[in-house]
C-alpha cells in the first residue's frame, strides 16, 4: 500500500518554488501544534471538529473523455428564454430538431439533450469533440449536402457530447465551430477547409448513420468509437467497380436519347459517345486538370457521334444522341444544393455553388459548340427543329426514364438497398410530368416544378423512414426532368448564329433547372408540415420561420 502511494506521488508534477508561500515556516524549524493553529485563522468554510474530511484525488481525465464543464444530462439551459416563454424539449428526428434550433434565436433554444456517453468518462475533451464535429461536417459538405443540413449535423454531434453553447458555421469551402463554456469564459474555435469533393452517397449514408447513433438516447458511443467508425467510413471502398460506372454512364445516355425520341441505333451511338466521354474525363482527372476542362472533354464525344450520324445521312434522329450525352453531364446535384442554400438563407454558399454550376455549364457548352462548328465545316447542317419533334411513346419513355434513374443512382455510388426505391421515385416523377405537360398541355416549367416537388416530398419522407440523407432519394430521381433538350436546342441555334433564339432557349433551360431545384426544396419543406415536432411551441416555430424575412 505504501509503495502504491509513493509511486502515485512520484508520478505527479511537484510544486514549483513560486507555489510556496512567502510566510511558510523554513525547513528545519520546529513549530508547536498550538502555535500553528493560532497563526492560521479559522475559515468559515472549515470542517467542524469531530467530522472527518475525505481526501479526493483529482481526476486528470482523458483527451477523449466527455467534457465536464456541462453535463448534458443535468446542465442548465445555455440561455434563459424571455419571461413567459415555455422552454421545452424536442422529441423528433435529429435533423428536424437541430434544424429548428438553428433557426431559433440563441436565447430561446431548448435545453441541451442528454449526452449518450458513459458517466465514468470525465475530464476536458472540448478540442477532440470540436475536431470530430468538423470532420463529420467535412464529409457531409464534400458529399453535396446543403449548408443547413451540415450545420444541423455538426450541432447534433456537439450537443450530444455536452457542448451546448456552440455555434457551427458552414460556407462553400470552410467549416468552423465556436464553443463557449460559460458566459465568463473565453470561447474556443476551430475550423477546417474542404479541398476535395466527391460524389459517394454510400459514404454519405454511413456518416448519417454515425450521427444518428451519436444523437440516439439509447446508444452509447465514446469519442474513441466515433473516431474509429469515422476512419472506417473514410477507408470504405466504393460499392461499384470502375467498369460498372462507365457502363452506367453509357446506359444513362442511351436511355436519355430514347426518352427524347431516339431509336435503337441512336441508343447505341449515345451510349458509345458517353462511354468515350467518361473515359476522357477520367483521364483528365488523373492528370490533375480542373473539373471545368473535364466537362469540356466529356461533352465532345457525344456531340461527335451526333455529327457523325448526321454526316452519314442515316434516317435517324441524330440530335437525340447529343441530347442523351448532355443528360449525363448536367450538374443537377450542384444546382439543387445551390438553390436550397439560397432558400434557407445561406446566401454566400448559394452564390458559390451557383457560380460552380455556371462554370460547369459553360464547360459543357464549349465542348458541344466546338464539335458543332467543326461539323459545320464538313457540311453537317444541324436542324434545330428536329429537337422539338419528339414522338410521344408513353410506355417506352416511362421505361427509359426508370433506366435513366437506375443508372444515375449507380453513378452516384448509392447503396444497393436504395437504388430500387429511387428508381420508382423517378418513374413517378416522369409520369406526373408527362401527364401535366403532354396530356394536360401545361407549360414545361410549372409541370417540372410539380413533378420535382413530389420527388422532394417522397425523398424527405423516405429519408426520415430510413434515418438517412435525402440526397440519395432526390438527385437520381430528377434525372429525367433535366433540361437536356432545351440546352441542346439553344446550342444548335447559337451554332447557326441565331443568338437571340439560342439565348432564349438557354434561358428556358435555366428556368427549368431552377424549377427543379425550387420544387425539390418546396416538397421537402411540405413534408415537414406533416411531421409534427412534439413539445415545440408555436412561438418558437414562428420565430424560426421569420429567420430570413428581413425584420
Short mmCIF file of C-alpha atoms in Angstrom, two decimals:
data_model
loop_
_atom_site.label_atom_id
_atom_site.label_comp_id
_atom_site.label_asym_id
_atom_site.label_seq_id
_atom_site.Cartn_x
_atom_site.Cartn_y
_atom_site.Cartn_z
CA UNK A 1 0.00 0.00 0.00
CA UNK A 2 2.82 2.38 0.87
CA UNK A 3 4.58 1.59 -2.40
CA UNK A 4 1.42 2.38 -4.39
CA UNK A 5 1.02 5.70 -2.61
CA UNK A 6 4.68 6.52 -3.16
CA UNK A 7 4.52 5.73 -6.89
CA UNK A 8 1.33 7.78 -7.31
CA UNK A 9 3.02 10.72 -5.58
CA UNK A 10 6.11 10.47 -7.75
CA UNK A 11 4.06 10.45 -10.95
CA UNK A 12 2.57 13.83 -10.17
CA UNK A 13 4.35 17.05 -11.05
CA UNK A 14 5.95 18.65 -7.96
CA UNK A 15 5.06 22.17 -6.97
CA UNK A 16 7.36 24.89 -8.18
CA UNK A 17 9.23 27.21 -5.88
CA UNK A 18 6.82 30.02 -6.70
CA UNK A 19 3.98 27.94 -5.30
CA UNK A 20 5.39 28.16 -1.74
CA UNK A 21 4.07 30.91 0.49
CA UNK A 22 6.41 33.70 1.50
CA UNK A 23 5.23 33.24 5.10
CA UNK A 24 5.77 29.50 5.27
CA UNK A 25 7.95 28.14 8.03
CA UNK A 26 11.51 27.41 6.89
CA UNK A 27 12.60 23.83 6.77
CA UNK A 28 14.26 22.59 9.94
CA UNK A 29 12.41 24.96 12.25
CA UNK A 30 10.03 23.20 14.56
CA UNK A 31 6.62 24.68 15.32
CA UNK A 32 4.39 23.70 18.17
CA UNK A 33 0.94 22.46 17.09
CA UNK A 34 -0.80 25.05 19.30
CA UNK A 35 1.24 27.87 17.78
CA UNK A 36 0.46 26.69 14.25
CA UNK A 37 -3.27 26.68 14.99
CA UNK A 38 -3.10 30.19 16.50
CA UNK A 39 -1.19 31.59 13.49
CA UNK A 40 -3.73 30.24 10.99
CA UNK A 41 -7.14 31.99 11.09
CA UNK A 42 -10.19 29.80 11.11
CA UNK A 43 -12.18 29.80 7.84
CA UNK A 44 -15.93 29.98 7.90
CA UNK A 45 -15.89 27.07 5.43
CA UNK A 46 -13.66 24.93 7.65
CA UNK A 47 -14.78 21.43 8.59
CA UNK A 48 -16.17 21.37 12.16
CA UNK A 49 -14.33 19.44 14.81
CA UNK A 50 -15.37 15.84 15.01
CA UNK A 51 -16.11 15.44 11.29
CA UNK A 52 -13.57 13.57 9.21
CA UNK A 53 -12.81 15.01 5.83
CA UNK A 54 -12.28 12.65 2.92
CA UNK A 55 -9.43 13.45 0.57
CA UNK A 56 -10.49 13.33 -3.08
CA UNK A 57 -7.86 12.57 -5.66
CA UNK A 58 -8.13 14.95 -8.64
CA UNK A 59 -9.08 13.21 -11.88
CA UNK A 60 -6.83 14.31 -14.69
CA UNK A 61 -9.23 12.91 -17.28
CA UNK A 62 -8.72 11.61 -20.79
CA UNK A 63 -8.32 13.50 -24.02
CA UNK A 64 -11.28 11.53 -25.35
CA UNK A 65 -13.50 11.96 -22.28
CA UNK A 66 -16.79 13.80 -22.23
CA UNK A 67 -16.39 17.49 -21.27
CA UNK A 68 -17.05 18.10 -17.60
CA UNK A 69 -17.88 21.79 -17.95
CA UNK A 70 -21.52 20.97 -18.58
CA UNK A 71 -23.21 17.66 -18.06
CA UNK A 72 -25.66 17.38 -20.91
CA UNK A 73 -27.97 15.35 -18.71
CA UNK A 74 -28.19 17.84 -15.82
CA UNK A 75 -26.87 21.11 -17.20
CA UNK A 76 -28.92 24.30 -17.11
CA UNK A 77 -30.12 25.84 -20.36
CA UNK A 78 -27.47 27.69 -22.28
CA UNK A 79 -29.65 30.79 -22.41
CA UNK A 80 -32.68 31.73 -20.40
CA UNK A 81 -35.75 32.35 -22.52
CA UNK A 82 -37.84 35.51 -22.24
CA UNK A 83 -40.43 35.64 -19.45
CA UNK A 84 -43.48 33.57 -20.18
CA UNK A 85 -41.85 31.56 -22.98
CA UNK A 86 -42.06 27.82 -22.29
CA UNK A 87 -38.69 26.16 -22.83
CA UNK A 88 -39.47 22.64 -23.94
CA UNK A 89 -37.68 19.54 -25.19
CA UNK A 90 -37.93 18.42 -28.80
CA UNK A 91 -38.50 14.72 -29.40
CA UNK A 92 -38.23 14.04 -33.14
CA UNK A 93 -35.55 13.02 -35.68
CA UNK A 94 -32.33 14.89 -35.06
CA UNK A 95 -32.42 16.55 -38.48
CA UNK A 96 -35.65 18.36 -37.63
CA UNK A 97 -34.67 19.11 -34.03
CA UNK A 98 -31.32 20.61 -34.94
CA UNK A 99 -32.69 22.50 -37.94
CA UNK A 100 -35.44 24.01 -35.79
CA UNK A 101 -32.96 25.07 -33.10
CA UNK A 102 -30.55 26.55 -35.65
CA UNK A 103 -33.39 28.70 -36.97
CA UNK A 104 -34.21 29.92 -33.44
CA UNK A 105 -32.50 32.85 -31.76
CA UNK A 106 -29.88 31.59 -29.33
CA UNK A 107 -31.70 32.98 -26.29
CA UNK A 108 -34.76 30.73 -26.70
CA UNK A 109 -33.19 27.45 -27.73
CA UNK A 110 -34.35 24.40 -25.73
CA UNK A 111 -32.27 22.80 -23.02
CA UNK A 112 -29.42 20.50 -24.12
CA UNK A 113 -30.11 16.90 -24.94
CA UNK A 114 -28.69 14.09 -22.80
CA UNK A 115 -25.19 13.07 -23.81
CA UNK A 116 -25.24 9.41 -24.74
CA UNK A 117 -21.86 8.65 -23.17
CA UNK A 118 -20.77 6.64 -20.12
CA UNK A 119 -20.90 8.69 -16.95
CA UNK A 120 -17.49 7.39 -15.85
CA UNK A 121 -15.73 9.41 -18.52
CA UNK A 122 -14.79 12.80 -17.13
CA UNK A 123 -12.30 15.46 -17.95
CA UNK A 124 -11.72 18.03 -20.66
CA UNK A 125 -12.29 16.91 -24.25
CA UNK A 126 -13.52 20.06 -25.94
CA UNK A 127 -10.82 20.03 -28.60
CA UNK A 128 -11.49 16.41 -29.54
CA UNK A 129 -15.24 16.98 -29.76
CA UNK A 130 -14.78 20.01 -31.98
CA UNK A 131 -12.35 18.11 -34.21
CA UNK A 132 -14.76 15.18 -34.57
CA UNK A 133 -17.60 17.58 -35.35
CA UNK A 134 -15.59 19.30 -38.07
CA UNK A 135 -14.50 16.01 -39.65
CA UNK A 136 -18.10 14.82 -39.85
CA UNK A 137 -19.19 18.13 -41.32
CA UNK A 138 -16.38 17.95 -43.87
CA UNK A 139 -17.57 14.59 -45.22
CA UNK A 140 -21.15 15.82 -45.45
CA UNK A 141 -20.25 19.07 -47.21
CA UNK A 142 -17.88 17.32 -49.62
CA UNK A 143 -20.65 14.83 -50.41
CA UNK A 144 -23.00 17.57 -51.57
CA UNK A 145 -25.20 18.18 -48.52
CA UNK A 146 -26.76 21.58 -48.11
CA UNK A 147 -25.19 24.05 -45.68
CA UNK A 148 -28.14 23.93 -43.27
CA UNK A 149 -28.10 20.13 -43.08
CA UNK A 150 -24.36 20.16 -42.44
CA UNK A 151 -24.77 22.69 -39.63
CA UNK A 152 -27.60 20.62 -38.17
CA UNK A 153 -25.41 17.50 -38.12
CA UNK A 154 -22.50 19.40 -36.52
CA UNK A 155 -24.84 20.90 -33.94
CA UNK A 156 -26.25 17.46 -33.11
CA UNK A 157 -22.80 15.92 -32.59
CA UNK A 158 -21.55 18.78 -30.39
CA UNK A 159 -24.65 18.81 -28.19
CA UNK A 160 -24.63 15.04 -27.84
CA UNK A 161 -21.16 15.29 -26.29
CA UNK A 162 -22.21 18.03 -23.88
CA UNK A 163 -21.18 21.18 -25.76
CA UNK A 164 -24.44 23.09 -25.60
CA UNK A 165 -23.05 26.60 -26.13
CA UNK A 166 -21.69 26.02 -29.62
CA UNK A 167 -22.27 27.72 -32.96
CA UNK A 168 -21.32 25.92 -36.23
CA UNK A 169 -20.80 27.90 -39.42
CA UNK A 170 -20.62 26.45 -42.94
CA UNK A 171 -19.60 28.13 -46.17
CA UNK A 172 -18.73 26.63 -49.54
CA UNK A 173 -15.20 25.52 -48.61
CA UNK A 174 -14.85 26.38 -44.91
CA UNK A 175 -16.34 24.88 -41.76
CA UNK A 176 -15.90 26.43 -38.33
CA UNK A 177 -17.37 25.92 -34.89
CA UNK A 178 -17.12 28.01 -31.73
CA UNK A 179 -17.76 26.79 -28.20
CA UNK A 180 -18.06 28.98 -25.11
CA UNK A 181 -18.02 27.05 -21.79
CA UNK A 182 -19.84 29.84 -19.97
CA UNK A 183 -20.62 33.50 -20.36
CA UNK A 184 -17.49 34.35 -18.35
CA UNK A 185 -15.04 32.05 -20.17
CA UNK A 186 -13.19 32.64 -23.42
CA UNK A 187 -14.63 30.87 -26.47
CA UNK A 188 -12.80 28.02 -28.21
CA UNK A 189 -12.89 27.99 -32.02
CA UNK A 190 -11.77 25.50 -34.66
CA UNK A 191 -12.12 25.37 -38.44
CA UNK A 192 -11.49 23.04 -41.34
CA UNK A 193 -11.18 23.58 -45.10
CA UNK A 194 -12.85 21.31 -47.67
CA UNK A 195 -10.41 20.90 -50.55
CA UNK A 196 -11.73 17.80 -52.28
CA UNK A 197 -15.28 16.98 -53.27
CA UNK A 198 -16.65 13.70 -54.47
CA UNK A 199 -19.96 12.03 -55.16
CA UNK A 200 -20.31 8.98 -52.95
CA UNK A 201 -23.75 8.63 -51.44
CA UNK A 202 -22.81 5.32 -49.85
CA UNK A 203 -20.30 7.19 -47.67
CA UNK A 204 -22.85 9.95 -47.08
CA UNK A 205 -25.38 7.44 -45.74
CA UNK A 206 -22.73 5.92 -43.46
CA UNK A 207 -21.96 9.36 -41.99
CA UNK A 208 -25.66 9.92 -41.36
CA UNK A 209 -25.89 6.60 -39.54
CA UNK A 210 -22.97 7.66 -37.36
CA UNK A 211 -24.68 10.95 -36.49
CA UNK A 212 -27.91 9.06 -35.78
CA UNK A 213 -26.13 6.76 -33.32
CA UNK A 214 -24.33 9.64 -31.65
CA UNK A 215 -27.62 11.50 -31.21
CA UNK A 216 -29.63 8.47 -30.09
CA UNK A 217 -30.73 8.26 -26.47
CA UNK A 218 -30.26 4.50 -26.22
CA UNK A 219 -26.80 4.22 -27.85
CA UNK A 220 -23.55 4.97 -26.07
CA UNK A 221 -20.67 5.93 -28.37
CA UNK A 222 -17.47 7.22 -26.87
CA UNK A 223 -15.16 9.55 -28.75
CA UNK A 224 -12.80 6.66 -29.47
CA UNK A 225 -15.65 4.67 -31.05
CA UNK A 226 -16.80 7.67 -33.08
CA UNK A 227 -13.27 8.28 -34.41
CA UNK A 228 -12.90 4.59 -35.22
CA UNK A 229 -16.14 4.48 -37.18
CA UNK A 230 -15.25 7.70 -38.99
CA UNK A 231 -11.92 6.20 -40.06
CA UNK A 232 -13.71 3.09 -41.36
CA UNK A 233 -16.08 5.29 -43.36
CA UNK A 234 -13.14 7.08 -44.97
CA UNK A 235 -11.46 3.76 -45.84
CA UNK A 236 -14.59 2.19 -47.31
CA UNK A 237 -14.34 1.35 -50.97
CA UNK A 238 -16.98 2.36 -53.47
CA UNK A 239 -19.84 -0.14 -53.80
CA UNK A 240 -19.42 -0.38 -57.60
CA UNK A 241 -16.25 -1.02 -59.63
CA UNK A 242 -14.99 1.42 -62.25
CA UNK A 243 -16.12 -0.61 -65.25
CA UNK A 244 -19.68 -0.64 -63.90
CA UNK A 245 -19.65 3.14 -63.54
CA UNK A 246 -18.52 3.52 -67.15
CA UNK A 247 -21.22 1.13 -68.35
CA UNK A 248 -23.79 3.01 -66.27
CA UNK A 249 -22.78 6.28 -67.95
CA UNK A 250 -23.34 4.71 -71.35
CA UNK A 251 -26.71 3.24 -70.41
CA UNK A 252 -27.78 6.57 -68.94
CA UNK A 253 -27.03 8.42 -72.17
CA UNK A 254 -28.76 5.73 -74.23
CA UNK A 255 -31.87 5.83 -72.05
CA UNK A 256 -31.92 9.65 -72.22
CA UNK A 257 -31.70 9.53 -76.03
CA UNK A 258 -34.66 7.12 -76.09
CA UNK A 259 -36.54 9.47 -73.77
CA UNK A 260 -36.31 12.27 -76.36
CA UNK A 261 -37.37 10.13 -79.34
CA UNK A 262 -34.28 8.14 -80.35
CA UNK A 263 -34.32 4.59 -81.73
CA UNK A 264 -32.05 1.59 -81.37
CA UNK A 265 -29.17 3.00 -83.43
CA UNK A 266 -29.38 6.29 -81.57
CA UNK A 267 -29.33 4.39 -78.26
CA UNK A 268 -26.05 2.64 -79.05
CA UNK A 269 -24.47 5.76 -80.56
CA UNK A 270 -25.33 7.83 -77.48
CA UNK A 271 -24.08 5.07 -75.17
CA UNK A 272 -20.76 4.82 -77.05
CA UNK A 273 -20.28 8.58 -77.01
CA UNK A 274 -20.98 8.76 -73.27
CA UNK A 275 -18.52 5.93 -72.53
CA UNK A 276 -15.79 7.67 -74.51
CA UNK A 277 -16.54 10.96 -72.78
CA UNK A 278 -16.45 9.30 -69.38
CA UNK A 279 -13.06 7.72 -70.08
CA UNK A 280 -11.65 11.03 -71.34
CA UNK A 281 -12.90 12.79 -68.21
CA UNK A 282 -11.26 10.14 -66.01
CA UNK A 283 -8.02 10.57 -67.94
CA UNK A 284 -8.07 14.35 -67.40
CA UNK A 285 -8.92 13.90 -63.73
CA UNK A 286 -5.96 11.57 -63.32
CA UNK A 287 -3.69 14.23 -64.83
CA UNK A 288 -4.92 16.81 -62.35
CA UNK A 289 -6.91 19.02 -64.75
CA UNK A 290 -9.65 21.15 -63.15
CA UNK A 291 -13.23 19.94 -63.32
CA UNK A 292 -14.11 22.61 -65.89
CA UNK A 293 -11.88 21.00 -68.51
CA UNK A 294 -13.14 17.56 -67.58
CA UNK A 295 -16.65 18.67 -68.55
CA UNK A 296 -15.37 20.20 -71.79
CA UNK A 297 -13.76 16.95 -72.98
CA UNK A 298 -16.63 14.79 -71.66
CA UNK A 299 -19.13 16.72 -73.81
CA UNK A 300 -17.15 16.29 -77.04
CA UNK A 301 -17.57 12.54 -77.85
CA UNK A 302 -21.42 12.51 -77.67
CA UNK A 303 -21.51 15.62 -79.86
CA UNK A 304 -19.05 13.99 -82.28
CA UNK A 305 -21.23 10.87 -82.51
CA UNK A 306 -24.26 13.01 -83.33
CA UNK A 307 -22.36 14.95 -86.01
CA UNK A 308 -21.05 11.70 -87.48
CA UNK A 309 -24.56 10.27 -87.77
CA UNK A 310 -25.67 13.47 -89.45
CA UNK A 311 -22.85 13.23 -91.99
CA UNK A 312 -23.72 9.61 -92.84
CA UNK A 313 -27.26 10.76 -93.67
CA UNK A 314 -28.90 7.89 -91.86
CA UNK A 315 -32.60 8.40 -91.27
CA UNK A 316 -32.20 8.72 -87.52
CA UNK A 317 -32.71 11.48 -85.00
CA UNK A 318 -29.07 12.46 -84.61
CA UNK A 319 -29.92 15.33 -82.24
CA UNK A 320 -31.08 12.76 -79.68
CA UNK A 321 -27.51 11.42 -79.47
CA UNK A 322 -26.14 14.75 -78.28
CA UNK A 323 -29.14 15.35 -76.02
CA UNK A 324 -28.63 11.98 -74.37
CA UNK A 325 -24.99 12.80 -73.71
CA UNK A 326 -25.96 16.11 -72.11
CA UNK A 327 -28.27 14.39 -69.61
CA UNK A 328 -25.28 12.60 -68.11
CA UNK A 329 -23.33 15.85 -67.68
CA UNK A 330 -25.79 18.48 -66.47
CA UNK A 331 -24.91 19.35 -62.84
CA UNK A 332 -28.34 18.81 -61.32
CA UNK A 333 -27.00 17.86 -57.90
CA UNK A 334 -24.99 21.07 -57.50
CA UNK A 335 -27.91 23.18 -58.73
CA UNK A 336 -30.36 21.68 -56.24
CA UNK A 337 -27.90 22.25 -53.39
CA UNK A 338 -27.27 25.84 -54.53
CA UNK A 339 -30.95 26.77 -54.63
CA UNK A 340 -31.61 25.00 -51.34
CA UNK A 341 -28.86 27.01 -49.64
CA UNK A 342 -30.28 30.23 -51.06
CA UNK A 343 -33.83 29.45 -49.94
CA UNK A 344 -32.67 28.63 -46.41
CA UNK A 345 -30.66 31.85 -46.02
CA UNK A 346 -27.08 30.71 -46.75
CA UNK A 347 -26.51 33.23 -49.50
CA UNK A 348 -22.71 33.12 -49.60
CA UNK A 349 -22.66 29.35 -50.03
CA UNK A 350 -25.54 29.52 -52.53
CA UNK A 351 -23.68 32.11 -54.60
CA UNK A 352 -20.53 29.99 -54.66
CA UNK A 353 -22.48 26.87 -55.68
CA UNK A 354 -24.33 28.75 -58.44
CA UNK A 355 -21.01 30.05 -59.72
CA UNK A 356 -19.73 26.47 -59.80
CA UNK A 357 -22.83 25.36 -61.73
CA UNK A 358 -22.33 28.22 -64.20
CA UNK A 359 -18.70 27.24 -64.86
CA UNK A 360 -19.61 23.58 -65.39
CA UNK A 361 -22.50 24.56 -67.67
CA UNK A 362 -20.21 26.79 -69.71
CA UNK A 363 -17.73 23.92 -69.99
CA UNK A 364 -20.45 21.67 -71.45
CA UNK A 365 -21.48 24.41 -73.89
CA UNK A 366 -17.89 24.93 -75.04
CA UNK A 367 -17.31 21.21 -75.66
CA UNK A 368 -20.50 20.81 -77.70
CA UNK A 369 -20.08 24.06 -79.66
CA UNK A 370 -16.51 23.21 -80.69
CA UNK A 371 -17.69 19.92 -82.20
CA UNK A 372 -20.73 21.52 -83.85
CA UNK A 373 -18.58 24.19 -85.50
CA UNK A 374 -16.21 21.52 -86.80
CA UNK A 375 -19.19 19.60 -88.14
CA UNK A 376 -20.42 22.69 -89.97
CA UNK A 377 -17.08 22.92 -91.76
CA UNK A 378 -17.61 19.37 -93.05
CA UNK A 379 -21.14 20.09 -94.27
CA UNK A 380 -23.12 18.79 -91.29
CA UNK A 381 -26.03 21.23 -91.21
CA UNK A 382 -27.89 20.90 -87.93
CA UNK A 383 -31.65 21.16 -87.92
CA UNK A 384 -32.73 22.60 -84.58
CA UNK A 385 -36.39 21.90 -85.30
CA UNK A 386 -35.73 18.15 -85.05
CA UNK A 387 -35.17 18.56 -81.32
CA UNK A 388 -38.74 19.77 -80.86
CA UNK A 389 -40.28 16.93 -82.86
CA UNK A 390 -40.36 14.26 -80.17
CA UNK A 391 -42.70 11.34 -80.77
CA UNK A 392 -44.77 10.55 -77.70
CA UNK A 393 -44.30 6.90 -76.68
CA UNK A 394 -45.56 6.77 -73.07
CA UNK A 395 -44.66 3.19 -72.16
CA UNK A 396 -41.22 3.30 -73.80
CA UNK A 397 -40.48 6.69 -72.28
CA UNK A 398 -41.53 5.56 -68.79
CA UNK A 399 -39.22 2.53 -69.08
CA UNK A 400 -36.41 4.76 -70.41
CA UNK A 401 -36.85 7.21 -67.54
CA UNK A 402 -36.58 4.42 -64.99
CA UNK A 403 -33.44 3.04 -66.67
CA UNK A 404 -32.02 6.58 -66.60
CA UNK A 405 -32.70 6.92 -62.87
CA UNK A 406 -31.32 3.43 -62.16
CA UNK A 407 -28.02 4.12 -63.90
CA UNK A 408 -27.81 7.61 -62.41
CA UNK A 409 -28.10 6.08 -58.93
CA UNK A 410 -25.18 3.77 -59.71
CA UNK A 411 -23.07 6.71 -60.90
CA UNK A 412 -23.79 8.46 -57.59
CA UNK A 413 -22.45 5.43 -55.68
CA UNK A 414 -25.70 4.85 -53.83
CA UNK A 415 -26.34 1.95 -51.52
CA UNK A 416 -27.80 -1.04 -53.31
CA UNK A 417 -30.81 -1.05 -50.99
CA UNK A 418 -31.86 2.43 -52.16
CA UNK A 419 -31.46 2.02 -55.92
CA UNK A 420 -34.87 0.39 -56.49
CA UNK A 421 -36.67 2.95 -54.31
CA UNK A 422 -35.16 5.94 -56.09
CA UNK A 423 -35.90 4.31 -59.46
CA UNK A 424 -39.60 4.13 -58.59
CA UNK A 425 -39.49 7.71 -57.34
CA UNK A 426 -38.02 8.91 -60.64
CA UNK A 427 -40.55 6.91 -62.65
CA UNK A 428 -43.43 8.51 -60.75
CA UNK A 429 -41.93 11.95 -61.34
CA UNK A 430 -41.75 11.38 -65.10
CA UNK A 431 -45.34 10.05 -65.23
CA UNK A 432 -46.55 13.16 -63.41
CA UNK A 433 -44.58 15.43 -65.73
CA UNK A 434 -45.86 13.65 -68.85
CA UNK A 435 -49.45 13.79 -67.64
CA UNK A 436 -49.21 17.51 -66.91
CA UNK A 437 -47.14 18.66 -69.89
CA UNK A 438 -48.08 16.32 -72.73
CA UNK A 439 -51.61 15.30 -71.79
CA UNK A 440 -52.66 18.42 -69.89
CA UNK A 441 -50.83 20.94 -72.15
CA UNK A 442 -49.37 22.72 -69.11
CA UNK A 443 -46.11 24.58 -69.82
CA UNK A 444 -42.89 22.73 -69.09
CA UNK A 445 -41.70 24.95 -66.23
CA UNK A 446 -44.71 24.50 -63.87
CA UNK A 447 -45.03 20.84 -64.86
CA UNK A 448 -41.38 20.28 -63.96
CA UNK A 449 -41.78 22.14 -60.65
CA UNK A 450 -44.76 20.00 -59.63
CA UNK A 451 -43.02 16.74 -60.54
CA UNK A 452 -39.86 17.83 -58.71
CA UNK A 453 -41.97 18.80 -55.70
CA UNK A 454 -43.27 15.24 -55.48
CA UNK A 455 -39.70 13.96 -55.72
CA UNK A 456 -38.68 16.17 -52.80
CA UNK A 457 -41.74 15.19 -50.75
CA UNK A 458 -41.25 11.45 -51.20
CA UNK A 459 -37.48 11.74 -50.72
CA UNK A 460 -37.86 13.55 -47.42
CA UNK A 461 -40.37 11.01 -46.12
CA UNK A 462 -38.17 8.10 -47.23
CA UNK A 463 -35.09 9.64 -45.65
CA UNK A 464 -36.92 10.03 -42.33
CA UNK A 465 -38.12 6.44 -42.53
CA UNK A 466 -34.58 5.16 -43.16
CA UNK A 467 -32.87 7.78 -40.93
CA UNK A 468 -30.56 8.84 -43.74
CA UNK A 469 -29.87 11.78 -46.02
CA UNK A 470 -32.50 12.86 -48.56
CA UNK A 471 -29.93 13.41 -51.33
CA UNK A 472 -29.77 9.74 -52.47
CA UNK A 473 -33.54 9.80 -52.98
CA UNK A 474 -33.55 13.14 -54.82
CA UNK A 475 -30.57 13.54 -57.15
CA UNK A 476 -31.07 10.49 -59.35
CA UNK A 477 -34.87 10.85 -59.36
CA UNK A 478 -34.72 14.29 -61.00
CA UNK A 479 -32.57 12.95 -63.85
CA UNK A 480 -35.42 12.61 -66.42
CA UNK A 481 -36.55 16.17 -65.67
CA UNK A 482 -33.21 17.82 -66.50
CA UNK A 483 -33.40 20.27 -69.43
CA UNK A 484 -31.24 18.39 -71.89
CA UNK A 485 -33.41 19.11 -74.95
CA UNK A 486 -33.74 22.83 -74.23
CA UNK A 487 -29.98 23.08 -73.70
CA UNK A 488 -29.10 21.36 -76.95
CA UNK A 489 -31.71 23.34 -78.88
CA UNK A 490 -30.17 26.57 -77.68
CA UNK A 491 -26.67 25.39 -78.62
CA UNK A 492 -27.79 24.50 -82.15
CA UNK A 493 -29.34 27.91 -82.62
CA UNK A 494 -26.15 29.59 -81.41
CA UNK A 495 -24.11 27.43 -83.81
CA UNK A 496 -26.30 28.77 -86.66
CA UNK A 497 -25.68 32.37 -85.47
CA UNK A 498 -29.27 32.73 -84.27
CA UNK A 499 -28.10 34.18 -80.99
CA UNK A 500 -31.35 35.70 -79.75
CA UNK A 501 -33.32 32.49 -80.19
CA UNK A 502 -30.44 30.42 -78.80
CA UNK A 503 -30.10 32.55 -75.67
CA UNK A 504 -33.87 32.37 -75.23
CA UNK A 505 -33.74 28.56 -75.30
CA UNK A 506 -30.85 28.51 -72.84
CA UNK A 507 -32.82 30.84 -70.59
CA UNK A 508 -35.70 28.38 -70.76
CA UNK A 509 -33.29 25.60 -69.78
CA UNK A 510 -32.14 27.63 -66.78
CA UNK A 511 -35.78 28.25 -65.81
CA UNK A 512 -36.49 24.52 -65.93
CA UNK A 513 -33.41 23.80 -63.83
CA UNK A 514 -34.46 26.37 -61.24
CA UNK A 515 -37.98 24.92 -61.25
CA UNK A 516 -36.49 21.53 -60.42
CA UNK A 517 -34.45 22.91 -57.54
CA UNK A 518 -37.27 25.02 -56.10
CA UNK A 519 -39.76 22.18 -56.48
CA UNK A 520 -37.47 19.76 -54.63
CA UNK A 521 -36.94 22.23 -51.80
CA UNK A 522 -40.65 23.05 -51.57
CA UNK A 523 -41.52 19.35 -51.45
CA UNK A 524 -39.01 18.85 -48.64
CA UNK A 525 -40.48 21.73 -46.66
CA UNK A 526 -44.02 20.44 -47.27
CA UNK A 527 -43.05 17.07 -45.85
CA UNK A 528 -42.08 18.73 -42.57
CA UNK A 529 -45.61 20.08 -42.22
CA UNK A 530 -46.79 16.50 -41.75
CA UNK A 531 -44.06 15.72 -39.21
CA UNK A 532 -45.07 17.48 -36.02
CA UNK A 533 -42.30 18.23 -33.54
CA UNK A 534 -43.77 17.34 -30.13
CA UNK A 535 -43.26 19.95 -27.43
CA UNK A 536 -42.23 22.78 -29.73
CA UNK A 537 -44.19 25.91 -29.01
CA UNK A 538 -45.90 27.78 -31.81
CA UNK A 539 -43.96 30.91 -30.92
CA UNK A 540 -40.70 29.08 -31.49
CA UNK A 541 -41.88 27.92 -34.90
CA UNK A 542 -42.93 31.45 -35.79
CA UNK A 543 -39.57 32.87 -34.73
CA UNK A 544 -37.80 30.18 -36.73
CA UNK A 545 -39.86 30.95 -39.83
CA UNK A 546 -39.02 34.66 -39.59
CA UNK A 547 -35.29 33.96 -39.79
CA UNK A 548 -34.84 35.25 -43.35
CA UNK A 549 -37.72 37.69 -43.67
CA UNK A 550 -35.52 40.69 -43.08
CA UNK A 551 -37.16 42.14 -39.97
#
